[in-house]
mmCIF file of C-alpha atoms in Angstrom:
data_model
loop_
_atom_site.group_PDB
_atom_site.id
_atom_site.type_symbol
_atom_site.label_atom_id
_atom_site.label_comp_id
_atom_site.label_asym_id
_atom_site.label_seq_id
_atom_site.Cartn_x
_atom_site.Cartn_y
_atom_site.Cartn_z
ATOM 1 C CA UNK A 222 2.052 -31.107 19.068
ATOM 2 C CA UNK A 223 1.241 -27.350 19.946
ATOM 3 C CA UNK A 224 2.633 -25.104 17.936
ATOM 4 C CA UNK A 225 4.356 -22.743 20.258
ATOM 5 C CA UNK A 226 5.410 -26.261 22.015
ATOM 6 C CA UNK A 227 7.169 -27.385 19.066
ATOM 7 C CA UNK A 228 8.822 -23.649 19.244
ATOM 8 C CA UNK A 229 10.467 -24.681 22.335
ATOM 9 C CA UNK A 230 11.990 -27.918 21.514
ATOM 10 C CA UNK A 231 12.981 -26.413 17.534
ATOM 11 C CA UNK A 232 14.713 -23.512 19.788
ATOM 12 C CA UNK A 233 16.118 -26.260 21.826
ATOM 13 C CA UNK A 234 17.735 -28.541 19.142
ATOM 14 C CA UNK A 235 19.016 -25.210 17.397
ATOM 15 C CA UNK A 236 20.985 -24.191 20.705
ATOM 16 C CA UNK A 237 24.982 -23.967 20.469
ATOM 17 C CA UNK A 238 26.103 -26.589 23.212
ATOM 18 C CA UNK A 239 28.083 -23.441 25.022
ATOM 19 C CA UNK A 240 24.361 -21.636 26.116
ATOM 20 C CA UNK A 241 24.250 -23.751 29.212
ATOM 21 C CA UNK A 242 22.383 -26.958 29.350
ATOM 22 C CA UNK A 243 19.980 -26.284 32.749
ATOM 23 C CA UNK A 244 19.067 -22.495 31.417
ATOM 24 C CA UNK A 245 18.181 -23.309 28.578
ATOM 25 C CA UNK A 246 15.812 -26.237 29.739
ATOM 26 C CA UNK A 247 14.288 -24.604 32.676
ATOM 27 C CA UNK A 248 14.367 -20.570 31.450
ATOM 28 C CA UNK A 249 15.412 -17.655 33.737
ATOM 29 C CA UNK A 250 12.409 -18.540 36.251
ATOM 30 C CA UNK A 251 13.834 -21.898 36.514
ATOM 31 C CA UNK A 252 12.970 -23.360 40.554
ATOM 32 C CA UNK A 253 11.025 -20.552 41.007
ATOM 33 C CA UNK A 254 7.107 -20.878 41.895
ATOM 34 C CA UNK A 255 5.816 -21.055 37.961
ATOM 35 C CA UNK A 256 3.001 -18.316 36.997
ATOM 36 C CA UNK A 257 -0.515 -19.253 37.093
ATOM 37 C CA UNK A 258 -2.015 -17.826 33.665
ATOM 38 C CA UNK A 259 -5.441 -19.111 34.808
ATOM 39 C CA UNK A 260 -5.204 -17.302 37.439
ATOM 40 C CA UNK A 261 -3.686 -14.245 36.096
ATOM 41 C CA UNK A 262 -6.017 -13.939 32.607
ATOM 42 C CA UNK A 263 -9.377 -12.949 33.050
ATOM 43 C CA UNK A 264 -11.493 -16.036 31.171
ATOM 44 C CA UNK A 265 -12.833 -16.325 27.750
ATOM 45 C CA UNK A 266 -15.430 -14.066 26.867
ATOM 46 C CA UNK A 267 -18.880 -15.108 27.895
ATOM 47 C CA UNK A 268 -21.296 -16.032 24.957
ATOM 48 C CA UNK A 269 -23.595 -12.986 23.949
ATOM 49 C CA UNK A 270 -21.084 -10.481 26.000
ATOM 50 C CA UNK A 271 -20.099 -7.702 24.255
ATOM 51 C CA UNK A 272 -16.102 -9.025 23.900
ATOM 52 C CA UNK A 273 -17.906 -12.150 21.950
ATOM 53 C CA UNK A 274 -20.024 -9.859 19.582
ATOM 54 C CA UNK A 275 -16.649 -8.118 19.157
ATOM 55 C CA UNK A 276 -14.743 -11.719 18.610
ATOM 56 C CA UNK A 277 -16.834 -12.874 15.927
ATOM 57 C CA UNK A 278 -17.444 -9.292 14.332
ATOM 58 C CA UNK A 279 -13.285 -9.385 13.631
ATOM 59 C CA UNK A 280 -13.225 -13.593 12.752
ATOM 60 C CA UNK A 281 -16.237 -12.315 9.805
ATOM 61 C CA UNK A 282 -14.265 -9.719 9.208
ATOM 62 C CA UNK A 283 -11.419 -11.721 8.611
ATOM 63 C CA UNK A 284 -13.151 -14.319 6.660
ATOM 64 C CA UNK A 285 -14.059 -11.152 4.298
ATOM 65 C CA UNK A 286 -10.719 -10.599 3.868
ATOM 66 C CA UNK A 287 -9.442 -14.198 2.982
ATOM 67 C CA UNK A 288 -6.612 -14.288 -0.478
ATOM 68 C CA UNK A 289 -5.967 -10.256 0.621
ATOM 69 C CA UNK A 290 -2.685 -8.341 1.692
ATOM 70 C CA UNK A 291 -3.474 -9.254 5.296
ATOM 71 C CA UNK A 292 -4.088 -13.149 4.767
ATOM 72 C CA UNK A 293 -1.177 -13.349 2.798
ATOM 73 C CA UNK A 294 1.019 -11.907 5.150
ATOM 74 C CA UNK A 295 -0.481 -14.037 7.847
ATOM 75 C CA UNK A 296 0.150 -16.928 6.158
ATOM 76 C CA UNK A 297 4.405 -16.030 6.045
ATOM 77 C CA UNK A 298 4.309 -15.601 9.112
ATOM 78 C CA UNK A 299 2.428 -18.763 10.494
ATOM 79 C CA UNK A 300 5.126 -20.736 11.884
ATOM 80 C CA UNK A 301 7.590 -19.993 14.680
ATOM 81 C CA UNK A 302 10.139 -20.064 13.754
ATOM 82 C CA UNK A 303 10.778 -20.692 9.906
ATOM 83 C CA UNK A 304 12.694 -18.453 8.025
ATOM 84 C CA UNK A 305 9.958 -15.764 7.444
ATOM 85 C CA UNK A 306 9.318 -15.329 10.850
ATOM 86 C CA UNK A 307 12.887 -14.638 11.832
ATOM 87 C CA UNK A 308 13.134 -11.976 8.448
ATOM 88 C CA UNK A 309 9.988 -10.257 10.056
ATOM 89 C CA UNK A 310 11.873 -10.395 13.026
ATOM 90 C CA UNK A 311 15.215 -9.223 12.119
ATOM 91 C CA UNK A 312 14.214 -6.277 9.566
ATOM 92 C CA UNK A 313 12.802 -4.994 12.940
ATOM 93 C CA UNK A 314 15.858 -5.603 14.976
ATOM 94 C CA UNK A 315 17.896 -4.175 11.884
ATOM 95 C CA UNK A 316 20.440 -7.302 11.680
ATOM 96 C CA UNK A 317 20.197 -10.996 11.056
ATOM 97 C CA UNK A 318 18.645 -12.662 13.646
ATOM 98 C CA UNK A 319 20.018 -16.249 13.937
ATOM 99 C CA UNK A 320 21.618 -18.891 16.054
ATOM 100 C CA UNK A 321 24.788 -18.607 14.367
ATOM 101 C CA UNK A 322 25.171 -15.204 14.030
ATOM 102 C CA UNK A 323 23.401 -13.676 17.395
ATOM 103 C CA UNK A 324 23.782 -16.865 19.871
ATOM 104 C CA UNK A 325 22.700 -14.943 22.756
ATOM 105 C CA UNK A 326 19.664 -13.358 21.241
ATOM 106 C CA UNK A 327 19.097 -17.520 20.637
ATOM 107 C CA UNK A 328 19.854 -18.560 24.013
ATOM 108 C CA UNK A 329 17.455 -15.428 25.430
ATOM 109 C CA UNK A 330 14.879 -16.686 23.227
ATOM 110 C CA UNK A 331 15.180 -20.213 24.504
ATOM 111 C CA UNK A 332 14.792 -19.187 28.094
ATOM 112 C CA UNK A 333 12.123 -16.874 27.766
ATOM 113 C CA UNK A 334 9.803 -19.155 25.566
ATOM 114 C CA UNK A 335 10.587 -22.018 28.180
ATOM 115 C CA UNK A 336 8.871 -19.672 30.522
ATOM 116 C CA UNK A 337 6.144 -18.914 29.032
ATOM 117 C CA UNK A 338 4.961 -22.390 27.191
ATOM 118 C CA UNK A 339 3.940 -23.663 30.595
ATOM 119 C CA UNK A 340 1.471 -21.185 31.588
ATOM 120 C CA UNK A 341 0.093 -20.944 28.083
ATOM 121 C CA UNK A 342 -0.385 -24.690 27.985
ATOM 122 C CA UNK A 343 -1.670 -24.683 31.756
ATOM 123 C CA UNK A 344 -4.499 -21.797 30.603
ATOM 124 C CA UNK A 345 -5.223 -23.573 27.066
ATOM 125 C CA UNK A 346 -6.288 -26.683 29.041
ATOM 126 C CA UNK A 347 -8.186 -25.002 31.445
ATOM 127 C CA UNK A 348 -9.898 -22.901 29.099
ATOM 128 C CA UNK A 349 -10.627 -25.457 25.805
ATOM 129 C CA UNK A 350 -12.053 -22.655 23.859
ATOM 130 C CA UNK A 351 -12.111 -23.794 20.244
ATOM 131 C CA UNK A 352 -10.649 -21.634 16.956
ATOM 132 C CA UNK A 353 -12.976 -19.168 15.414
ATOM 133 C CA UNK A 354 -12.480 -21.887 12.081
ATOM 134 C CA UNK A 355 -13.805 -24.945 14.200
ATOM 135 C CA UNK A 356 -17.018 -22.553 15.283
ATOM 136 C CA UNK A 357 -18.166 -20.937 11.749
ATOM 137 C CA UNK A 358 -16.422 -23.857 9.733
ATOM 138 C CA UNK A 359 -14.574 -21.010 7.538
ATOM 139 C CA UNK A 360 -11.009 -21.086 6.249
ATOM 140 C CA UNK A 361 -7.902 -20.274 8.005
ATOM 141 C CA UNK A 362 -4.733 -19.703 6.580
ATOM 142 C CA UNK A 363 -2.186 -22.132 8.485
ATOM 143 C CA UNK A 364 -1.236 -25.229 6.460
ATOM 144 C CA UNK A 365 -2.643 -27.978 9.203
ATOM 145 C CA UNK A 366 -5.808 -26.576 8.913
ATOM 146 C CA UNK A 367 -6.137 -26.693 4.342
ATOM 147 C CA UNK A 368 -5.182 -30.401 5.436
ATOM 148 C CA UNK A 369 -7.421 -31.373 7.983
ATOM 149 C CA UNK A 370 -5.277 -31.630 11.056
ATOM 150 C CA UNK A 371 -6.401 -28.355 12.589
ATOM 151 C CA UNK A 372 -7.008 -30.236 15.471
ATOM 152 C CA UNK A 373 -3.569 -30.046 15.981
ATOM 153 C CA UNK A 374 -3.227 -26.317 16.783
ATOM 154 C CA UNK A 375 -5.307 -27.149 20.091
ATOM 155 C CA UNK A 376 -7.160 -24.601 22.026
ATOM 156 C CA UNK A 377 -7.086 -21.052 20.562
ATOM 157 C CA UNK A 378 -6.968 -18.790 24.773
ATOM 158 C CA UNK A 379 -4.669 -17.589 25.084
ATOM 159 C CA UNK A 380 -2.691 -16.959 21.561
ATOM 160 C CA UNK A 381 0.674 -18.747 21.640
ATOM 161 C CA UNK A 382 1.975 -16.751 18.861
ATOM 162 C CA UNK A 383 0.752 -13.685 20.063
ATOM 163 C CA UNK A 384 2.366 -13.992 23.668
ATOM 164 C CA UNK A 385 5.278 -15.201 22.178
ATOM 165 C CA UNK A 386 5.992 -12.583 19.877
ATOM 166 C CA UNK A 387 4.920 -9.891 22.201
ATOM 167 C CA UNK A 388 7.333 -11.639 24.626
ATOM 168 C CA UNK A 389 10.364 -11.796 22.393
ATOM 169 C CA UNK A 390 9.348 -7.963 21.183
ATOM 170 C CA UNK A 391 9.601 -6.748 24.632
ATOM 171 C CA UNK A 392 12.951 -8.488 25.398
ATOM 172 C CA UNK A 393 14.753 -7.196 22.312
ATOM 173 C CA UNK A 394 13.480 -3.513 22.714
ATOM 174 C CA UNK A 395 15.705 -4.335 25.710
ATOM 175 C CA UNK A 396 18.739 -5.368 23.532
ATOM 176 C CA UNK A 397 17.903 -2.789 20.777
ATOM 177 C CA UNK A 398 16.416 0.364 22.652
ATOM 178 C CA UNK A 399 17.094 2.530 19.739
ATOM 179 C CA UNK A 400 14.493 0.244 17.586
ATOM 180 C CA UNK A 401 11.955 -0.325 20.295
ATOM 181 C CA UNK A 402 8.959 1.030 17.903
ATOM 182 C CA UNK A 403 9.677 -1.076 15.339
ATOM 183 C CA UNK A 404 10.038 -3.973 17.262
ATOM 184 C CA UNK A 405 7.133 -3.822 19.256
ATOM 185 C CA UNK A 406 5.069 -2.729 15.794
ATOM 186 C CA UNK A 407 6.873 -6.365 14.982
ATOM 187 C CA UNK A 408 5.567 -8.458 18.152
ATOM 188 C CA UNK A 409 1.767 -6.804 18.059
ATOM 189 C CA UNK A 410 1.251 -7.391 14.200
ATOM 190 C CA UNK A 411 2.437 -11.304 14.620
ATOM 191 C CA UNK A 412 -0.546 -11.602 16.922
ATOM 192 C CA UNK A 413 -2.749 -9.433 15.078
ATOM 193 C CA UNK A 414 -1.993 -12.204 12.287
ATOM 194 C CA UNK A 415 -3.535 -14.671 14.144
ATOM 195 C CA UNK A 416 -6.946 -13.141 13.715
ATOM 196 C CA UNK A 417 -5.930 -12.156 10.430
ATOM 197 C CA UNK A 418 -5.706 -16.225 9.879
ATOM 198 C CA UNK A 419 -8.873 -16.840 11.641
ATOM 199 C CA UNK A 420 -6.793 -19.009 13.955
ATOM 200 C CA UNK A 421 -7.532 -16.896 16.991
ATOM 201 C CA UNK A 422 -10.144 -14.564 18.181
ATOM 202 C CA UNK A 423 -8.926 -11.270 18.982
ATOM 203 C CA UNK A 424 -9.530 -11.676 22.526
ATOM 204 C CA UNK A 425 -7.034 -14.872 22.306
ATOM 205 C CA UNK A 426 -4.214 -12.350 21.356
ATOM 206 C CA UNK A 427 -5.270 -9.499 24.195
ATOM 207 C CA UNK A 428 -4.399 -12.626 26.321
ATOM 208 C CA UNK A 429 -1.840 -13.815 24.771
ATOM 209 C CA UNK A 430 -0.027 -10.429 24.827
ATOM 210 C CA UNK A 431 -1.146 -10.104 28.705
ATOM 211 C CA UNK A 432 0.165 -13.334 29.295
ATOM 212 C CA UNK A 433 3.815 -12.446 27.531
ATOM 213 C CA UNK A 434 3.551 -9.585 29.939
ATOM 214 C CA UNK A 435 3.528 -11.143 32.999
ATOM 215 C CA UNK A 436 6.358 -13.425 31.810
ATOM 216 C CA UNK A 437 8.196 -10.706 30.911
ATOM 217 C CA UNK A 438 7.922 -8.950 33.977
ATOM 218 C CA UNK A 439 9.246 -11.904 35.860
ATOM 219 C CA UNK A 440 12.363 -12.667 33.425
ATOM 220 C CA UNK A 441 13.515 -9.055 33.116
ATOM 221 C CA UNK A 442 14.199 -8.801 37.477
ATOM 222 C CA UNK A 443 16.469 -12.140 36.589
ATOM 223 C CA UNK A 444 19.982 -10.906 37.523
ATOM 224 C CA UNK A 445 20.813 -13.674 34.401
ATOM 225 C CA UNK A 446 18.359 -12.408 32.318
ATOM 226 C CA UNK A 447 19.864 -8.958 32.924
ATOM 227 C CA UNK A 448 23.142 -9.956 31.893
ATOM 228 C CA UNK A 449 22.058 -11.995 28.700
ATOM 229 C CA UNK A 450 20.651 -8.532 27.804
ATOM 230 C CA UNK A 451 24.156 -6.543 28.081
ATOM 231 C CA UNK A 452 25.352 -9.020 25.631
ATOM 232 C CA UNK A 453 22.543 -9.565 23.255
ATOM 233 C CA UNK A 454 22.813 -5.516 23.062
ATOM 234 C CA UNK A 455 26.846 -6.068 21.922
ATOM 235 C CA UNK A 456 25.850 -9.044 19.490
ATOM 236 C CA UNK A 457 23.740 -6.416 18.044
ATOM 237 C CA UNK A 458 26.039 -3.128 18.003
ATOM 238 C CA UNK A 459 28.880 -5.986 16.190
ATOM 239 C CA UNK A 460 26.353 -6.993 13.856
ATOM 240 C CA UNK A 461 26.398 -5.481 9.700
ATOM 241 C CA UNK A 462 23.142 -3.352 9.423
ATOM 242 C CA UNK A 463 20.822 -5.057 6.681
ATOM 243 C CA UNK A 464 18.394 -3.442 4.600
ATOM 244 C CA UNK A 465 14.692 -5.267 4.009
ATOM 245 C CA UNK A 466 11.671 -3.976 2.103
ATOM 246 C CA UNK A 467 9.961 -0.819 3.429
ATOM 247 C CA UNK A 468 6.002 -2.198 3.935
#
């Protein structure tokens, strides 16, 4: 199962049986004419083009830097959405991101990944561009891949994580205006982790990002998505401050 896909359905067993059933299932673009990524996203990089010298220039690069700060910090943050994501997460927000303490900021998240997992899956198929690991036969850094499943990430255009957590940055900077820097600092460094991992090429995440975008665009003119929002930014004024490691 795709990552990012099992995202959805983890977000969906988590959900508090009061978020609303259809929402949550169908997302704030629910009925509406979906978004064609592959039409949207300009394609992979062509091989020899300068975006694929620059691709493979960052995946050595990153190979170079395997068992360093960056791999390491990768690797915490290599599943959506286990409980190192959500502390990356919520040191940017500056309170405890959780379905039990901020159910709205769950049930936004639900929605908004719903949205998006169908246009990423539509442009991974389309695409089939393989993971800079598969090409050069190097390491990577998530688990499935140190035990020979890495099949099992499927197609690395555009970045699931990346789009994802550029996604979710962009809708709490809504919620949480006041820590808009940090949080999109937050949602571009869990993409630039995917290269770090040598998961992704760094053209995946440019799409990925591009992708989250356009989703976000579309969600944020919901008049429902608007209103999640208002609340999501109480949850957050309610919420005890917490205090995480500076770095």
């Amino acid at each position: 199962m795709r990552p990012v896909l099992a995202l959805a359905l983890v977000l969906l067993a988590a959900a508090p049986a009061n978020l609303g059933t259809a929402q949550a299932r169908g997302g704030y673009l629910a009925g509406q004419p979906p978004i064609d990524a592959v039409r949207l996203l300009p394609p992979p990089p062509a091989p020899g083009s300068s975006q694929d010298a620059f691709d493979r220039a960052t995946a050595a690069a990153a190979r170079a830097g395997v068992d360093g700060p960056a791999w390491k910090a990768a690797i915490r943050e290599a599943n959506i959405p286990d409980a190192n994501f959500m502390q990356g997460l919520s040191c940017a927000v500056g309170v405890q991101v959780s379905a039990e303490k901020t159910p709205t900021i769950q049930k936004l998240f639900m929605s908004v990944t719903s949205d998006f997992v169908g246009p990423m899956e539509q442009a991974k198929s389309a695409w089939k561009r393989p993971r800079p690991f598969s090409v050069d036969g190097g390491p990577a850094c998530d688990p499935r891949v140190a035990a020979g499943q890495g099949e099992k990430l499927g197609y690395a255009y555009p970045s699931g994580h990346a789009g994802i957590g550029w996604l979710l940055a962009l809708v709490l900077s809504d919620a949480a205006p006041a820590r808009a820097d940090a949080i999109r600092a937050w949602g571009a460094e869990v993409g630039q982790h995917r290269v770090d991992c040598r998961v992704h090429w760094a053209s995946d995440v440019a799409a990925g990002r591009m992708l989250g975008l356009a989703v976000y665009t579309r969600v944020s003119a919901s008049p429902a998505y608007q209103a999640d929002i208002k609340a999501a930014a109480a949850e957050i004024a309610k919420a005890a401050p917490i205090s995480c490691p500076a770095g």
